[in-house]
Coordinates of C-alpha atoms and ligand atoms in Angstrom, one line a residue:
Chain A
X1 CA 81.7 65.3 112.4
X2 CA 83.4 66.0 109.1
X3 CA 83.0 69.5 108.0
X4 CA 84.6 68.7 104.6
X5 CA 85.1 65.3 103.2
X6 CA 86.9 64.9 99.9
X7 CA 86.4 61.5 98.3
X8 CA 88.4 60.3 95.3
X9 CA 88.6 63.7 93.7
X10 CA 90.3 63.5 90.3
X11 CA 90.9 66.4 88.1
X12 CA 92.5 66.9 84.7
X13 CA 93.6 70.0 83.0
X14 CA 93.4 68.7 79.4
X15 CA 95.6 65.6 79.4
X16 CA 97.4 66.7 82.6
X17 CA 96.3 64.8 85.7
X18 CA 96.4 67.4 88.4
X19 CA 94.5 65.6 91.2
X20 CA 94.7 61.9 91.4
X21 CA 91.9 60.3 93.5
X22 CA 92.5 62.6 96.5
X23 CA 90.8 61.7 99.8
X24 CA 90.8 64.1 102.7
X25 CA 88.5 64.8 105.7
X26 CA 88.5 67.9 107.7
X27 CA 86.7 67.8 111.0
X28 CA 85.0 70.8 112.6
X29 CA 87.5 73.1 114.4
X30 CA 90.4 71.3 112.7
X31 CA 93.3 72.9 110.9
X32 CA 94.8 71.0 108.1
X33 CA 97.9 72.1 106.3
X34 CA 98.8 71.1 102.7
X35 CA 102.4 71.1 101.8
X36 CA 104.3 69.9 98.7
X37 CA 106.3 71.1 95.8
X38 CA 105.1 73.7 93.4
X39 CA 102.7 72.2 90.9
X40 CA 101.7 69.3 93.2
X41 CA 98.0 70.4 93.0
X42 CA 97.5 72.2 96.4
X43 CA 95.8 75.3 95.0
X44 CA 93.7 73.2 92.6
X45 CA 92.4 71.1 95.5
X46 CA 91.3 74.2 97.3
X47 CA 89.6 75.5 94.1
X48 CA 87.7 72.3 93.7
X49 CA 86.3 72.6 97.2
X50 CA 84.5 75.9 96.6
X51 CA 83.7 75.1 92.9
X52 CA 86.0 77.6 91.4
X53 CA 87.1 74.8 89.0
X54 CA 85.1 71.7 88.2
X55 CA 86.6 68.3 88.8
X56 CA 86.2 65.1 86.8
X57 CA 85.6 62.3 89.4
X58 CA 84.8 61.9 93.0
X59 CA 82.6 63.9 95.5
X60 CA 83.2 66.7 97.9
X61 CA 80.9 66.9 101.0
X62 CA 80.2 70.0 103.1
X63 CA 78.6 68.9 106.3
X64 CA 77.6 65.7 104.7
X65 CA 76.0 67.3 101.6
X66 CA 77.7 66.9 98.3
X67 CA 78.6 70.3 96.8
X68 CA 77.2 69.0 93.5
X69 CA 73.8 68.6 95.1
X70 CA 70.8 70.8 94.5
X71 CA 71.3 72.4 97.9
X72 CA 74.4 74.1 96.6
X73 CA 73.0 74.8 93.1
X74 CA 72.8 78.4 94.1
X75 CA 76.5 79.0 94.9
X76 CA 75.8 81.6 97.5
X77 CA 75.3 79.0 100.2
X78 CA 78.6 77.3 99.5
X79 CA 80.6 80.4 99.2
X80 CA 79.1 81.9 102.3
X81 CA 80.2 78.8 104.3
X82 CA 83.6 78.3 102.6
X83 CA 85.8 81.3 102.3
X84 CA 89.2 81.4 100.4
X85 CA 92.1 83.8 100.4
X86 CA 94.4 83.7 97.4
X87 CA 98.1 83.9 97.0
X88 CA 97.9 87.1 95.0
X89 CA 95.2 88.7 97.2
X90 CA 93.0 89.5 94.2
X91 CA 91.4 92.5 95.9
X92 CA 89.2 94.7 93.6
X93 CA 91.5 97.6 92.7
X94 CA 88.7 100.0 91.7
X95 CA 87.0 100.1 95.1
X96 CA 88.3 100.9 98.6
X97 CA 89.1 98.5 101.3
X98 CA 85.8 99.0 103.1
X99 CA 83.8 98.3 99.9
X100 CA 86.0 95.2 99.2
X101 CA 85.1 93.8 102.5
X102 CA 81.4 94.7 102.5
X103 CA 80.7 93.8 98.9
X104 CA 79.7 90.2 99.4
X105 CA 77.8 90.6 102.7
X106 CA 75.7 93.4 101.1
X107 CA 75.3 92.2 97.6
X108 CA 75.2 88.5 98.1
X109 CA 73.9 88.0 101.6
X110 CA 71.6 90.9 102.0
X111 CA 73.2 92.5 105.0
X112 CA 72.5 96.2 105.4
X113 CA 75.2 98.6 104.6
X114 CA 75.4 99.9 108.2
X115 CA 75.7 96.4 109.7
X116 CA 78.1 95.2 107.0
X117 CA 80.4 98.3 107.7
X118 CA 80.2 97.9 111.4
X119 CA 81.4 94.3 111.1
X120 CA 84.0 95.3 108.6
X121 CA 85.4 98.0 110.9
X122 CA 85.5 95.4 113.7
X123 CA 87.5 93.0 111.6
X124 CA 89.8 95.6 110.1
X125 CA 90.7 96.8 113.6
X126 CA 91.3 93.2 114.7
X127 CA 93.8 92.8 111.8
X128 CA 95.6 96.1 112.5
X129 CA 94.0 97.8 109.5
X130 CA 92.2 100.6 111.3
X131 CA 92.7 103.8 109.3
X132 CA 92.9 102.0 105.9
X133 CA 89.1 101.5 105.4
X134 CA 89.0 104.3 102.8
X135 CA 92.3 103.5 101.1
X136 CA 92.5 101.8 97.7
X137 CA 94.3 98.5 97.6
X138 CA 97.1 99.8 95.4
X139 CA 98.1 102.2 98.1
X140 CA 98.6 99.4 100.6
X141 CA 101.7 97.2 101.1
X142 CA 101.5 93.6 100.0
X143 CA 101.2 92.6 103.6
X144 CA 98.3 94.9 104.3
X145 CA 96.6 93.8 101.1
X146 CA 96.8 90.2 102.2
X147 CA 95.3 91.1 105.6
X148 CA 92.5 92.9 103.8
X149 CA 91.9 89.8 101.7
X150 CA 91.7 87.7 104.9
X151 CA 89.2 90.2 106.3
X152 CA 87.2 90.1 103.1
X153 CA 87.0 86.3 103.3
X154 CA 85.9 86.5 107.0
X155 CA 83.3 89.1 106.4
X156 CA 80.7 86.5 105.3
X157 CA 81.4 84.6 108.6
X158 CA 82.3 81.3 106.8
X159 CA 82.4 78.0 108.6
X160 CA 85.6 76.9 106.8
X161 CA 88.4 79.2 105.7
X162 CA 90.9 78.1 103.0
X163 CA 94.2 80.0 102.8
X164 CA 96.4 79.6 99.8
X165 CA 100.0 80.6 100.7
X166 CA 98.8 83.7 102.5
X167 CA 102.1 84.4 104.1
X168 CA 104.1 84.0 100.9
X169 CA 104.0 87.7 100.1
X170 CA 104.3 89.1 103.6
X171 CA 107.2 91.0 105.1
X172 CA 109.0 88.8 107.7
X173 CA 107.8 91.0 110.6
X174 CA 104.2 90.7 109.5
X175 CA 104.2 86.9 109.2
X176 CA 104.2 86.6 112.9
X177 CA 101.2 88.8 113.2
X178 CA 99.2 86.9 110.7
X179 CA 100.3 83.6 112.2
X180 CA 98.9 84.8 115.5
X181 CA 95.7 85.9 113.9
X182 CA 95.3 82.5 112.3
X183 CA 95.9 80.9 115.6
X184 CA 93.3 83.1 117.2
X185 CA 90.9 82.0 114.5
X186 CA 91.7 78.4 115.3
X187 CA 91.1 79.1 119.0
X188 CA 87.8 80.5 118.1
X189 CA 87.0 77.2 116.5
X190 CA 87.5 78.1 112.8
X191 CA 88.0 75.1 110.6
X192 CA 90.8 75.8 108.1
X193 CA 92.7 74.3 105.2
X194 CA 96.0 76.0 104.8
X195 CA 98.4 75.7 101.8
X196 CA 101.8 76.9 102.8
X197 CA 105.5 76.7 102.0
X198 CA 106.3 77.9 105.5
X199 CA 107.0 74.7 107.4
X200 CA 107.4 76.4 110.7
X201 CA 104.0 78.0 110.3
X202 CA 102.5 74.6 109.4
X203 CA 104.1 72.9 112.4
X204 CA 102.7 75.7 114.7
X205 CA 99.2 75.9 113.5
X206 CA 98.2 72.5 112.0
X207 CA 96.4 69.7 113.6
X208 CA 97.3 67.6 110.6
X209 CA 99.7 68.0 107.7
X210 CA 99.2 66.5 104.3
X211 CA 102.1 66.1 101.9
X212 CA 101.0 66.3 98.2
X213 CA 103.0 65.2 95.2
X214 CA 101.8 64.7 91.6
X215 CA 98.2 65.3 92.7
X216 CA 98.2 62.7 95.4
X217 CA 98.3 62.9 99.2
X218 CA 101.4 60.7 99.9
X219 CA 101.5 61.2 103.6
X220 CA 99.1 62.5 106.2
X221 CA 100.1 62.9 109.9
X222 CA 100.1 65.2 112.9
X223 CA 102.9 67.9 112.4
X224 CA 105.1 66.5 115.1
X225 CA 105.1 63.1 113.5
X226 CA 105.3 64.3 109.9
X227 CA 108.1 66.7 110.4
X228 CA 110.1 64.5 112.8
X229 CA 109.6 61.1 111.4
X230 CA 108.2 61.2 107.9
X231 CA 107.4 57.7 106.6
X232 CA 107.3 58.2 102.9
X233 CA 110.7 58.6 101.3
X234 CA 109.3 61.3 99.0
X235 CA 108.2 63.3 102.1
X236 CA 111.7 62.8 103.5
X237 CA 113.3 64.1 100.3
X238 CA 111.0 67.1 100.3
X239 CA 111.6 68.0 103.9
X240 CA 115.3 67.4 103.4
X241 CA 115.3 70.0 100.5
X242 CA 113.4 72.4 102.7
X243 CA 115.9 72.0 105.5
X244 CA 118.8 72.5 103.2
X245 CA 117.1 75.7 102.0
X246 CA 117.0 76.7 105.6
X247 CA 113.3 77.0 105.8
X248 CA 112.6 74.6 108.6
Chain B
X1 CA 124.1 125.4 103.2
X2 CA 124.3 122.7 105.8
X3 CA 121.8 120.4 104.2
X4 CA 123.9 120.3 101.1
X5 CA 127.0 119.5 103.0
X6 CA 125.3 116.6 104.8
X7 CA 124.3 115.0 101.6
X8 CA 127.4 114.9 99.5
X9 CA 126.1 112.0 97.4
X10 CA 123.7 114.3 95.6
X11 CA 125.4 116.2 92.7
X12 CA 125.0 119.9 93.1
X13 CA 122.1 121.2 91.0
X14 CA 123.5 122.4 87.8
X15 CA 122.8 126.0 87.1
X16 CA 122.5 126.6 83.3
X17 CA 124.3 129.5 81.9
X18 CA 122.4 132.0 79.8
X19 CA 123.8 130.4 76.7
X20 CA 123.0 126.9 77.6
X21 CA 119.5 127.8 78.5
X22 CA 118.5 130.1 75.5
X23 CA 120.6 129.0 72.6
X24 CA 118.8 125.7 71.9
X25 CA 115.5 127.6 72.0
X26 CA 116.8 130.2 69.7
X27 CA 118.0 127.6 67.2
X28 CA 114.6 125.9 67.1
X29 CA 112.9 129.2 66.6
X30 CA 115.1 130.2 63.8
X31 CA 115.0 126.8 62.0
X32 CA 111.2 126.8 62.3
X33 CA 111.0 130.3 60.9
X34 CA 113.3 129.4 58.0
X35 CA 111.5 126.2 57.0
X36 CA 107.9 127.5 57.4
X37 CA 108.8 130.9 56.0
X38 CA 110.3 129.3 53.0
X39 CA 107.3 127.2 52.4
X40 CA 105.0 130.2 52.8
X41 CA 107.1 132.0 50.2
X42 CA 107.0 129.2 47.7
X43 CA 103.2 128.8 48.1
X44 CA 102.3 132.4 48.0
X45 CA 104.6 133.2 45.0
X46 CA 103.0 130.4 43.0
X47 CA 101.4 131.5 39.8
X48 CA 97.9 130.4 40.9
X49 CA 98.1 131.6 44.5
X50 CA 95.9 134.7 44.1
X51 CA 93.2 132.5 42.7
X52 CA 93.6 129.9 45.4
X53 CA 93.4 132.6 48.0
X54 CA 90.3 134.1 46.5
X55 CA 88.6 130.7 46.2
X56 CA 89.5 129.2 49.6
X57 CA 90.8 131.8 51.9
X58 CA 88.5 134.7 51.1
X59 CA 88.0 136.4 54.5
X60 CA 84.9 138.1 53.3
X61 CA 83.3 134.9 52.2
X62 CA 84.3 133.2 55.4
X63 CA 82.7 135.9 57.4
X64 CA 79.6 135.9 55.3
X65 CA 79.1 132.1 55.5
X66 CA 80.1 131.9 59.1
X67 CA 76.7 132.3 60.9
X68 CA 75.0 129.6 58.9
X69 CA 78.0 127.2 59.1
X70 CA 78.2 127.8 62.9
X71 CA 74.5 127.1 63.3
X72 CA 75.0 123.9 61.3
X73 CA 78.0 123.0 63.5
X74 CA 75.7 123.3 66.5
X75 CA 73.7 120.4 64.9
X76 CA 77.0 118.4 64.5
X77 CA 77.9 118.9 68.1
X78 CA 74.4 118.1 69.4
X79 CA 74.2 114.9 67.3
X80 CA 77.7 114.0 68.4
X81 CA 76.9 114.5 72.1
X82 CA 73.7 112.5 72.0
X83 CA 75.2 109.8 69.9
X84 CA 78.1 109.5 72.2
X85 CA 75.9 108.8 75.2
X86 CA 73.8 106.3 73.3
X87 CA 76.9 104.5 71.9
X88 CA 78.5 104.3 75.3
X89 CA 75.5 102.5 76.7
X90 CA 74.5 100.3 73.8
X91 CA 78.0 99.2 73.1
X92 CA 78.4 98.2 76.7
X93 CA 75.2 96.2 76.5
X94 CA 76.5 94.5 73.4
X95 CA 79.9 93.7 75.0
X96 CA 78.2 92.3 78.1
X97 CA 75.9 90.2 76.0
X98 CA 78.9 88.8 74.2
X99 CA 80.7 87.9 77.4
X100 CA 77.8 86.0 79.0
X101 CA 78.3 82.3 79.3
X102 CA 75.8 79.5 80.0
X103 CA 73.9 77.5 77.4
X104 CA 70.6 79.4 77.9
X105 CA 72.3 82.6 77.0
X106 CA 73.6 81.4 73.6
X107 CA 71.0 83.3 71.6
X108 CA 72.0 86.6 73.3
X109 CA 75.6 85.8 72.7
X110 CA 75.0 84.9 69.1
X111 CA 72.9 88.1 68.5
X112 CA 75.8 90.2 69.8
X113 CA 78.4 88.4 67.6
X114 CA 76.3 88.7 64.4
X115 CA 75.4 92.3 65.2
X116 CA 79.0 93.3 65.7
X117 CA 80.2 91.4 62.6
X118 CA 77.5 93.0 60.4
X119 CA 77.7 96.6 61.5
X120 CA 81.4 96.7 61.8
X121 CA 81.7 95.5 58.2
X122 CA 79.5 98.2 56.6
X123 CA 80.7 101.7 55.7
X124 CA 79.2 104.4 57.9
X125 CA 78.1 106.2 54.7
X126 CA 76.0 103.2 53.6
X127 CA 74.3 103.0 56.9
X128 CA 73.5 106.7 56.9
X129 CA 72.0 106.4 53.5
X130 CA 70.1 103.3 54.3
X131 CA 68.6 104.6 57.5
X132 CA 68.4 108.4 56.7
X133 CA 66.6 107.9 53.4
X134 CA 65.3 104.3 53.7
X135 CA 63.4 104.3 57.0
X136 CA 61.5 107.6 56.4
X137 CA 60.6 106.4 53.0
X138 CA 58.7 103.5 54.6
X139 CA 56.3 106.0 56.1
X140 CA 55.5 103.6 58.9
X141 CA 53.0 105.4 61.2
X142 CA 54.4 106.0 64.7
X143 CA 58.0 106.0 63.6
X144 CA 59.8 109.4 63.3
X145 CA 60.2 110.6 59.7
X146 CA 63.1 112.9 60.3
X147 CA 66.3 112.0 58.4
X148 CA 68.3 113.7 61.1
X149 CA 66.9 111.2 63.6
X150 CA 67.5 108.2 61.5
X151 CA 70.9 109.4 60.4
X152 CA 71.8 109.7 64.0
X153 CA 70.5 106.2 64.7
X154 CA 72.7 104.9 61.9
X155 CA 75.8 106.5 63.4
X156 CA 74.9 105.0 66.8
X157 CA 74.3 101.5 65.5
X158 CA 77.5 101.5 63.4
X159 CA 79.8 103.0 66.0
X160 CA 78.4 100.8 68.8
X161 CA 79.8 97.8 67.0
X162 CA 83.3 99.2 67.2
X163 CA 82.9 100.5 70.8
X164 CA 81.5 97.1 71.8
X165 CA 84.8 95.4 70.7
X166 CA 86.8 98.0 72.6
X167 CA 84.8 97.3 75.7
X168 CA 85.2 93.6 75.2
X169 CA 89.0 93.9 74.9
X170 CA 88.9 95.9 78.2
X171 CA 86.9 93.1 79.9
X172 CA 89.2 90.4 78.7
X173 CA 92.2 92.4 80.0
X174 CA 90.8 92.2 83.5
X175 CA 92.9 89.6 85.4
X176 CA 91.4 86.2 85.9
X177 CA 92.0 86.4 89.6
X178 CA 89.3 89.1 89.7
X179 CA 86.7 86.7 88.4
X180 CA 87.9 84.0 90.8
X181 CA 87.7 86.4 93.8
X182 CA 84.2 87.5 92.8
X183 CA 83.0 83.9 92.4
X184 CA 84.6 82.8 95.6
X185 CA 82.7 85.6 97.4
X186 CA 79.5 84.2 95.9
X187 CA 78.8 87.0 93.4
X188 CA 76.6 85.8 90.5
X189 CA 77.7 86.2 86.9
X190 CA 75.8 89.4 86.6
X191 CA 77.1 90.8 89.9
X192 CA 80.6 89.9 88.9
X193 CA 80.2 91.9 85.8
X194 CA 78.5 94.8 87.5
X195 CA 80.8 95.2 90.5
X196 CA 84.2 93.7 89.4
X197 CA 84.7 93.4 85.7
X198 CA 82.9 96.2 83.9
X199 CA 84.2 99.1 86.1
X200 CA 87.7 98.0 85.6
X201 CA 87.2 97.4 81.9
X202 CA 85.8 100.9 81.4
X203 CA 88.8 102.3 83.1
X204 CA 91.1 100.2 80.9
X205 CA 89.5 101.3 77.6
X206 CA 88.7 105.0 78.3
X207 CA 91.5 106.3 76.1
X208 CA 90.4 104.0 73.2
X209 CA 86.8 105.1 73.6
X210 CA 87.9 108.7 73.5
X211 CA 89.7 108.1 70.3
X212 CA 86.4 106.7 68.9
X213 CA 84.7 109.9 70.1
X214 CA 87.1 112.0 68.1
X215 CA 86.5 110.0 65.0
X216 CA 82.7 110.3 65.5
X217 CA 83.0 114.0 65.9
X218 CA 84.1 114.1 62.2
X219 CA 81.9 111.4 60.9
X220 CA 78.8 113.2 62.0
X221 CA 79.3 115.3 58.9
X222 CA 78.2 112.3 56.9
X223 CA 74.6 113.3 57.8
X224 CA 75.0 116.1 55.3
X225 CA 74.5 113.6 52.5
X226 CA 70.9 112.9 53.6
X227 CA 70.1 116.6 53.7
X228 CA 70.7 117.4 57.3
X229 CA 71.8 121.0 57.5
X230 CA 74.9 120.5 59.4
X231 CA 78.1 122.6 59.1
X232 CA 79.3 120.9 55.9
X233 CA 75.8 121.1 54.3
X234 CA 75.5 124.8 55.1
X235 CA 79.0 125.3 53.7
X236 CA 78.1 123.5 50.5
X237 CA 74.9 125.5 50.1
X238 CA 77.0 128.7 50.4
X239 CA 79.5 127.3 47.8
X240 CA 76.7 126.4 45.4
X241 CA 75.4 129.9 45.6
X242 CA 78.6 131.9 45.3
X243 CA 81.1 129.4 43.6
X244 CA 83.4 130.2 46.5
X245 CA 84.9 127.5 48.6
X246 CA 85.9 129.6 51.6
X247 CA 82.8 128.5 53.5
X248 CA 84.2 125.0 53.6
X249 CA 87.3 126.4 55.1
X250 CA 85.1 128.0 57.8
X251 CA 83.6 124.6 58.5
X252 CA 87.0 123.0 58.6
X253 CA 88.2 125.6 61.1
X254 CA 85.2 124.8 63.3
X255 CA 85.9 121.1 63.2
X256 CA 89.5 121.6 64.1
X257 CA 88.5 123.8 67.0
X258 CA 86.5 120.9 68.3
X259 CA 88.7 117.9 67.5
X260 CA 92.1 119.2 68.4
X261 CA 91.3 119.9 72.0
X262 CA 89.4 116.6 72.2
X263 CA 92.4 114.7 70.8
X264 CA 94.7 116.5 73.3
X265 CA 92.4 115.5 76.1
X266 CA 92.5 111.9 74.9
X267 CA 96.3 112.0 75.0
X268 CA 96.2 113.4 78.5
X269 CA 93.8 110.6 79.7
X270 CA 95.9 108.0 78.0
X271 CA 99.0 109.3 79.7
X272 CA 97.3 109.3 83.1
X273 CA 96.2 105.7 82.4
X274 CA 99.7 104.7 81.5
X275 CA 101.0 106.2 84.8
X276 CA 98.4 104.4 86.8
X277 CA 99.4 101.1 85.2
X278 CA 103.1 101.7 85.8
X279 CA 102.4 102.6 89.4
X280 CA 100.6 99.3 89.9
X281 CA 103.4 97.1 88.6
X282 CA 106.1 98.7 90.7
Ligands
ATP1 N1 94.2 77.0 84.7 C1 95.0 76.0 84.5 N2 95.1 75.4 83.3 C2 96.0 74.4 83.0 N3 96.8 73.9 83.9 C3 96.7 74.4 85.2 C4 95.9 75.4 85.5 N4 96.0 75.7 86.8 C5 97.0 74.8 87.3 N5 97.4 74.0 86.3 C6 98.4 73.0 86.4 O1 98.0 72.1 87.5 C7 99.0 71.7 88.2 C8 98.8 72.0 89.7 O2 98.7 73.4 89.9 P1 98.5 74.0 91.3 O3 98.4 75.5 91.1 O4 97.3 73.3 91.9 O5 99.8 73.7 92.1 P2 100.3 74.2 93.5 O6 100.6 73.0 94.3 O7 99.3 75.1 94.1 O8 101.6 74.9 93.2 P3 102.3 76.3 93.8 O9 102.9 75.8 95.1 O10 103.3 76.8 92.8 O11 101.1 77.2 94.1 C9 100.3 72.4 87.7 O12 101.0 71.4 86.9 C10 99.7 73.5 86.9 O13 100.6 73.7 85.8
MG2 MG1 99.3 77.2 94.5

């Protein structure tokens, strides 16, 4: 069963074609990694899936229902089921970590404060953030902030989690920890779409890897195949550059 | 000390000699004394100085006028405080109105735009005259007749247009990522404003709002033209009776006693705000 099905999604920013008839399906419990050069449209694709930006053509289905359908008119339902973590964390700087995490469960999904905080503490502990519940985001390191952002996205218990370069800002010694957490999430059956520049990470965690360029998915294959024997010459070039940069 | 020896990279703390420490201070003191003393000499030796002193700086007159002027100043401060609260709220409402999007909310948006354009374009004095004299003259039953009330309303309406623009700039300064994050969490437009944008905007513009508050502190004196017996009015009454202007100086001193600390406080808040921003970018 496809959790998410993206059909022919095309998006322009003004005259600029950013997504060009993208097709992608993500089955339940599957982890799909999107790789590609900067500006290839990876973030934009994620933003289309949870309606942060509108797209011009095509359809995106969540569990078989178009996200443009009346069922998702009230965005709560969509955003409860699809969570996203941003490259730049985007935590709310004026409220503490606990309030960041409990805001959506309490205000959007009607969970009581006690229950929301209980779950938040559970998640914070799981991510090595015990003791930071009352801290303000600006007092935390970048790595800690990103973990809070992941916890915040998980707090609404989404079915699908989208991660946009979540390891890009992490200290090297923290990347392993987050990688393990994401693997744990995968083992628990979390469906994920992960944008990343860390090829080792993609190879470790992905069931499938998609290479994007110019708003199109040029190649889609299991990681073993895509990293070892890429078919498309553009993928080969991209991976070659990555290898030269010492990142694979 | 051992700690100093173990950290040779740190330069030894310089101890200033007596001369290095006090000579600059002494120079400032002397130069200030010379300049201001000279000015004082020039002014007080002027031919008309005795008359100026009698007319404006007559201690007896100041003391005599002071009780009434002070009572009037109480009105200034009361109007100021109440208006300040009303402005903070009404201006925020206007700014939020203006930031709403969606086709159905166009009338609200338009109302806010027109309101701000109109009231920002009119002199406060004109508004005070219009409301303070005009509305009571209508004699509409059920509406207050007091010119003090309507003058205050005029100040609130006018200043809110400015403050709304200040709020709006603060809301626009909130990073786009904050809206994206709020939306991704499923917050509605209203919840996004309430929980994410407005609290950050208020923090952003607090120094600018305090500057407006200082300006308002002085502008409340405009109510004197519609007969409100504030500090300026009381001073004028005294002047009309005695042909001595020292009562206005008394009022001036009271205004300064209120505005200077307020301005210093504003500077302090602005500095804190600056530090907070710097801290965040590092
Ligand atoms: N808000 C926007 N307005 C206009 N153009 C945009 C906007 N956001 C993205 N773009 C453009 O869309 C294209 C794709 O951007 P996108 O952020 O999806 O790329 P990306 O693959 O995520 O890149 P990166 O790896 O640097 O994050 C780029 O050319 C970018 O300039
Ligand atoms: Mg991106």
